[in-house]
Short mmCIF file of C-alpha atoms and ligand atoms in Angstrom, two decimals:
data_model
loop_
_atom_site.label_atom_id
_atom_site.label_comp_id
_atom_site.label_asym_id
_atom_site.label_seq_id
_atom_site.Cartn_x
_atom_site.Cartn_y
_atom_site.Cartn_z
CA MET A 82 0.68 15.50 -3.75
CA ILE A 83 -0.18 14.24 -0.26
CA THR A 84 0.29 16.51 2.73
CA ALA A 85 -0.26 15.73 6.40
CA GLU A 86 -0.10 18.53 8.92
CA ASN A 87 -0.11 17.77 12.64
CA LEU A 88 -2.16 14.69 11.87
CA SER A 89 -3.34 12.75 14.93
CA PHE A 90 -5.74 9.89 15.44
CA THR A 91 -6.98 8.22 18.61
CA TYR A 92 -9.24 5.15 18.51
CA ARG A 93 -12.49 5.47 20.41
CA GLY A 94 -12.00 4.27 23.97
CA ASN A 95 -8.18 4.59 23.84
CA THR A 96 -6.34 7.15 25.92
CA SER A 97 -3.16 7.38 23.84
CA PRO A 98 -3.13 8.27 20.14
CA ALA A 99 -2.34 5.67 17.48
CA LEU A 100 -0.85 8.51 15.43
CA ASN A 101 0.54 11.60 17.08
CA ASN A 102 1.13 14.90 15.31
CA LEU A 103 2.48 13.64 11.98
CA SER A 104 3.58 16.15 9.35
CA PHE A 105 4.94 15.00 5.99
CA SER A 106 4.46 15.44 2.28
CA ILE A 107 4.67 13.04 -0.65
CA PRO A 108 5.04 14.29 -4.24
CA LYS A 109 2.75 12.79 -6.89
CA GLY A 110 4.04 9.59 -8.48
CA GLU A 111 6.44 8.61 -5.71
CA LEU A 112 6.78 5.11 -4.33
CA VAL A 113 7.00 5.46 -0.56
CA CYS A 114 8.09 2.76 1.83
CA LEU A 115 6.11 3.00 5.08
CA CYS A 116 7.83 1.12 7.87
CA GLY A 117 7.58 0.57 11.60
CA THR A 118 7.31 -2.26 14.08
CA ASN A 119 4.00 -3.92 15.01
CA GLY A 120 1.60 -1.37 16.44
CA SER A 121 3.57 1.63 15.18
CA GLY A 122 0.53 3.02 13.32
CA LYS A 123 0.99 1.95 9.68
CA SER A 124 -2.52 0.48 9.24
CA THR A 125 -4.03 3.45 11.03
CA LEU A 126 -2.30 5.82 8.62
CA PHE A 127 -3.64 3.73 5.72
CA SER A 128 -7.14 3.99 7.19
CA LEU A 129 -6.88 7.77 7.23
CA LEU A 130 -5.36 7.98 3.75
CA SER A 131 -8.11 5.79 2.34
CA GLY A 132 -10.91 7.69 4.07
CA LEU A 133 -11.95 4.77 6.30
CA GLN A 134 -11.20 6.82 9.41
CA THR A 135 -11.36 10.54 10.08
CA PRO A 136 -8.44 12.43 11.65
CA SER A 137 -8.95 13.28 15.32
CA SER A 138 -7.00 16.49 14.70
CA GLY A 139 -4.76 18.04 12.08
CA THR A 140 -5.30 17.83 8.34
CA LEU A 141 -4.63 15.37 5.57
CA GLU A 142 -4.70 16.50 1.94
CA VAL A 143 -4.69 13.94 -0.87
CA GLY A 144 -4.72 15.66 -4.24
CA PHE A 145 -7.22 18.42 -3.67
CA ILE A 146 -9.26 16.45 -1.16
CA ILE A 147 -8.90 17.56 2.44
CA ALA A 148 -9.79 15.37 5.43
CA LYS A 149 -11.57 15.74 7.59
CA GLY A 150 -14.98 16.15 6.06
CA ASN A 151 -14.39 14.64 2.63
CA GLU A 152 -13.76 10.99 3.46
CA GLN A 153 -16.19 9.80 0.80
CA GLN A 154 -14.16 11.47 -1.98
CA LEU A 155 -10.99 10.13 -0.38
CA ARG A 156 -12.40 6.61 -0.55
CA ALA A 157 -13.11 7.11 -4.26
CA GLN A 158 -9.57 8.20 -5.06
CA SER A 159 -7.47 5.98 -2.78
CA ALA A 160 -7.26 2.22 -3.21
CA LEU A 161 -6.26 0.15 -0.20
CA VAL A 162 -5.06 -3.41 -0.84
CA LEU A 163 -5.22 -5.41 2.37
CA GLN A 164 -2.74 -8.07 3.41
CA ASP A 165 -5.57 -10.57 3.84
CA ALA A 166 -7.11 -11.03 0.38
CA ASP A 167 -10.02 -13.03 1.81
CA LEU A 168 -11.22 -9.89 3.60
CA GLN A 169 -11.28 -7.98 0.34
CA ILE A 170 -12.64 -10.38 -2.29
CA ILE A 171 -16.42 -10.13 -2.59
CA GLY A 172 -17.22 -11.90 -5.88
CA SER A 173 -17.57 -15.65 -6.21
CA THR A 174 -15.46 -15.85 -9.40
CA VAL A 175 -12.60 -13.77 -10.76
CA ALA A 176 -14.95 -12.30 -13.38
CA GLU A 177 -17.61 -11.42 -10.83
CA ASP A 178 -15.14 -9.90 -8.37
CA MET A 179 -13.75 -7.65 -11.08
CA MET A 180 -17.08 -6.75 -12.65
CA LEU A 181 -18.47 -5.67 -9.26
CA ALA A 182 -16.18 -2.65 -9.55
CA PHE A 183 -18.55 -1.26 -12.21
CA PRO A 184 -22.26 -0.46 -12.37
CA ALA A 185 -24.28 -3.40 -13.78
CA ASN A 186 -25.25 -1.43 -16.90
CA ASP A 187 -21.69 -0.39 -17.87
CA ALA A 188 -21.26 -1.71 -21.42
CA ASP A 189 -17.46 -1.40 -21.34
CA ALA A 190 -16.98 -3.13 -18.00
CA GLU A 191 -16.23 -6.63 -19.26
CA ALA A 192 -13.64 -5.50 -21.80
CA THR A 193 -11.92 -3.31 -19.19
CA CYS A 194 -11.93 -6.14 -16.64
CA ARG A 195 -10.63 -8.70 -19.12
CA ALA A 196 -7.78 -6.35 -20.08
CA MET A 197 -6.88 -5.91 -16.41
CA ALA A 198 -7.11 -9.68 -15.83
CA GLU A 199 -4.71 -10.18 -18.72
CA ARG A 200 -2.25 -7.65 -17.27
CA PHE A 201 -2.25 -9.66 -14.02
CA SER A 202 -2.10 -13.09 -15.74
CA LEU A 203 -5.58 -13.88 -14.39
CA LEU A 204 -7.41 -14.23 -17.68
CA ASP A 205 -7.00 -18.02 -17.70
CA HIS A 206 -8.84 -18.00 -14.36
CA TRP A 207 -11.63 -15.68 -15.53
CA ASP A 208 -14.44 -18.08 -14.57
CA SER A 209 -12.60 -19.78 -11.70
CA PRO A 210 -14.24 -19.70 -8.29
CA VAL A 211 -12.14 -17.44 -6.08
CA HIS A 212 -11.67 -20.21 -3.48
CA ALA A 213 -9.78 -22.17 -6.15
CA LEU A 214 -7.15 -19.44 -6.55
CA SER A 215 -3.77 -19.67 -4.86
CA TYR A 216 -2.83 -17.18 -2.14
CA GLY A 217 -0.69 -15.20 -4.61
CA GLN A 218 -3.43 -15.19 -7.27
CA LYS A 219 -5.94 -13.90 -4.72
CA ARG A 220 -3.59 -11.07 -3.83
CA LYS A 221 -3.14 -10.22 -7.50
CA LEU A 222 -6.91 -10.21 -7.94
CA CYS A 223 -7.28 -7.68 -5.12
CA LEU A 224 -4.62 -5.49 -6.67
CA ALA A 225 -6.19 -5.77 -10.12
CA VAL A 226 -9.62 -4.82 -8.75
CA SER A 227 -8.17 -1.86 -6.86
CA LEU A 228 -6.66 -0.50 -10.08
CA LEU A 229 -9.95 -0.78 -11.98
CA SER A 230 -11.18 2.33 -10.20
CA THR A 231 -8.11 4.24 -11.56
CA PRO A 232 -7.10 5.54 -8.13
CA SER A 233 -4.59 8.35 -7.76
CA LEU A 234 -3.20 6.74 -4.61
CA LEU A 235 -2.45 3.04 -4.12
CA LEU A 236 -1.89 1.77 -0.58
CA LEU A 237 -0.33 -1.69 -0.39
CA ASP A 238 -0.31 -3.40 3.00
CA GLU A 239 2.57 -5.90 3.21
CA PRO A 240 2.34 -6.77 -0.51
CA PHE A 241 5.21 -9.29 -0.38
CA SER A 242 4.19 -11.32 2.64
CA GLY A 243 3.50 -14.95 1.82
CA LEU A 244 4.56 -14.62 -1.82
CA ASP A 245 7.10 -16.96 -3.40
CA TYR A 246 10.12 -15.61 -5.28
CA PRO A 247 8.51 -15.44 -8.77
CA ALA A 248 5.41 -13.79 -7.30
CA MET A 249 7.60 -11.25 -5.49
CA LEU A 250 9.34 -10.43 -8.77
CA GLU A 251 5.93 -10.06 -10.40
CA MET A 252 4.75 -7.76 -7.60
CA ARG A 253 7.84 -5.61 -8.11
CA SER A 254 7.13 -5.44 -11.86
CA ILE A 255 3.57 -4.31 -11.13
CA MET A 256 4.88 -1.58 -8.82
CA LYS A 257 7.39 -0.45 -11.44
CA ALA A 258 4.66 -0.34 -14.10
CA ASN A 259 2.41 1.66 -11.75
CA LYS A 260 5.26 4.06 -11.17
CA LYS A 261 5.69 4.55 -14.91
CA LEU A 262 2.00 5.40 -15.11
CA GLY A 263 2.54 8.12 -12.48
CA LEU A 264 0.55 6.42 -9.72
CA THR A 265 1.50 7.41 -6.16
CA GLN A 266 2.13 4.24 -4.13
CA ILE A 267 2.65 3.79 -0.41
CA VAL A 268 3.90 0.34 0.51
CA SER A 269 3.76 -0.81 4.13
CA VAL A 270 6.47 -3.36 4.96
CA HIS A 271 8.29 -4.95 7.87
CA ASP A 272 11.04 -6.32 5.63
CA LEU A 273 12.62 -3.63 3.46
CA GLU A 274 14.69 -5.98 1.27
CA PRO A 275 12.27 -6.58 -1.64
CA VAL A 276 11.22 -2.97 -2.10
CA ILE A 277 13.76 -0.46 -0.84
CA ASP A 278 15.62 -0.20 -4.17
CA LEU A 279 12.35 0.88 -5.80
CA ALA A 280 11.47 3.44 -3.12
CA ASP A 281 11.80 7.17 -3.73
CA SER A 282 11.29 7.93 -0.06
CA MET A 283 10.43 6.45 3.32
CA ILE A 284 8.15 7.22 6.23
CA VAL A 285 9.31 5.76 9.54
CA LEU A 286 6.78 5.37 12.37
CA HIS A 287 7.47 4.36 15.96
CA HIS A 288 4.74 4.17 18.62
CA GLY A 289 2.58 6.48 16.48
CA GLU A 290 5.29 9.12 16.11
CA LEU A 291 6.95 10.11 12.85
CA LYS A 292 10.65 9.33 13.27
CA GLY A 293 11.78 10.20 9.78
CA THR A 294 10.73 10.96 6.26
CA GLY A 295 12.82 11.47 3.15
CA VAL A 296 15.09 9.52 0.81
CA PRO A 297 16.10 6.04 2.05
CA GLU A 298 19.82 6.86 2.09
CA GLY A 299 19.19 9.49 4.76
CA LEU A 300 17.20 7.21 7.05
CA LEU A 301 18.46 3.64 6.77
CA SER A 302 21.23 4.04 9.37
CA SER A 303 18.73 5.14 12.04
CA LEU A 304 16.27 2.29 11.58
CA LEU A 305 17.71 -0.21 14.09
CA GLU A 306 16.87 2.30 16.83
CA TYR A 307 13.19 1.77 15.94
CA GLY A 308 13.36 -2.01 15.66
CA ILE A 309 13.52 -2.07 11.86
CA ARG A 310 16.25 -4.03 10.12
CA PRO A 311 17.99 -2.08 7.34
CA PRO A 312 18.58 -4.04 4.12
CA TYR A 313 21.61 -6.34 4.12
CA SER A 314 23.52 -4.30 1.51
CA TRP A 315 23.15 -1.23 3.71
CA LEU A 316 24.44 -3.02 6.82
CA ARG A 317 27.38 -4.41 4.84
CA GLU A 318 28.52 -1.49 2.70
CA HIS A 319 26.03 1.39 2.97
CA THR A 320 24.61 0.83 -0.47
CA ILE A 321 21.16 -0.12 -1.75
CA SER A 322 21.53 -3.07 -4.08
CA PRO A 323 18.91 -3.95 -6.70
CA TRP A 324 16.82 -6.86 -5.40
CA GLY A 325 16.17 -9.86 -7.55
N1 ATP B 181 -9.59 -0.86 16.03
C1 ATP B 181 -8.75 -0.46 17.00
N2 ATP B 181 -9.21 -0.10 18.20
C2 ATP B 181 -8.38 0.33 19.16
N3 ATP B 181 -7.03 0.42 19.02
C3 ATP B 181 -6.51 0.06 17.83
C4 ATP B 181 -7.33 -0.41 16.76
N4 ATP B 181 -6.54 -0.71 15.70
C5 ATP B 181 -5.27 -0.44 16.10
N5 ATP B 181 -5.25 0.02 17.37
C6 ATP B 181 -4.07 0.43 18.14
O1 ATP B 181 -3.44 1.49 17.41
C7 ATP B 181 -2.02 1.35 17.44
C8 ATP B 181 -1.49 1.29 16.01
O2 ATP B 181 -1.96 0.09 15.41
P1 ATP B 181 -1.79 -0.20 13.85
O3 ATP B 181 -2.63 -1.40 13.54
O4 ATP B 181 -2.06 1.04 13.08
O5 ATP B 181 -0.23 -0.57 13.76
P2 ATP B 181 0.57 -1.28 12.58
O6 ATP B 181 1.85 -0.52 12.44
O7 ATP B 181 -0.27 -1.40 11.37
O8 ATP B 181 0.86 -2.72 13.20
P3 ATP B 181 1.13 -4.15 12.46
O9 ATP B 181 2.48 -4.05 11.81
O10 ATP B 181 1.10 -5.10 13.60
O11 ATP B 181 0.01 -4.37 11.48
C9 ATP B 181 -1.73 0.09 18.27
O12 ATP B 181 -1.44 0.50 19.58
C10 ATP B 181 -3.04 -0.67 18.24
O13 ATP B 181 -3.23 -1.41 19.43
#
């Protein structure tokens, strides 16, 4: 369970808050669609949820970890997958990038990493230099590495951007599999189409304010007001059609 109560955050040197007085809760295992226009505060919320930033005021509880004050534990339990894979990959090969998630003396590390590489269809690239991977493969590598730490919260920043149709289908399959495993996932998107049918709930941000939270059906009609385009099936006949 994730709970935010009157959560606010202001960047150093800024006069207005990037997030202002947010209160919401997310049950364990949900897939949440986080949406808002550019600058609405999505990345900032991810920074707080992943322990990279500390709330300026209010509280944030992830599992039994309460920020502020426990950001280190928050970092251990939340996995943030950035939109730009090149900012996240630190190894020189797929194998090295994955193995860096474990201490050097961990005897089980290679088997665990190879199993994860297989799940993400990266095993054939095990010894490939990371610069030789495609954009989509790099993004899968980041996701695979983030899951190696068995997080309880997965934060995906624009996971569909730049992916082709088969890769988008694969990303959806990964999310569905994560959901089956009971992993809580928050997915930040500008375009709702490829994910809204998988979402249990939504969080809508606008200029750092929370404009809505709850099941998609209760929020989709209000989105245009905040510069977010509802999915086509909702505009046409107020339904959420399976994407694919
Ligand atoms: N490092 C920073 N220093 C100062 N202000 C920042 C910083 N990062 C973000 N901001 C400001 O905080 C507000 C929220 O930005 P944030 O990046 O969280 O929005 P976002 O919803 O993720 O946007 P986008 O969709 O463009 O990625 C914006 O007004 C932005 O200018």
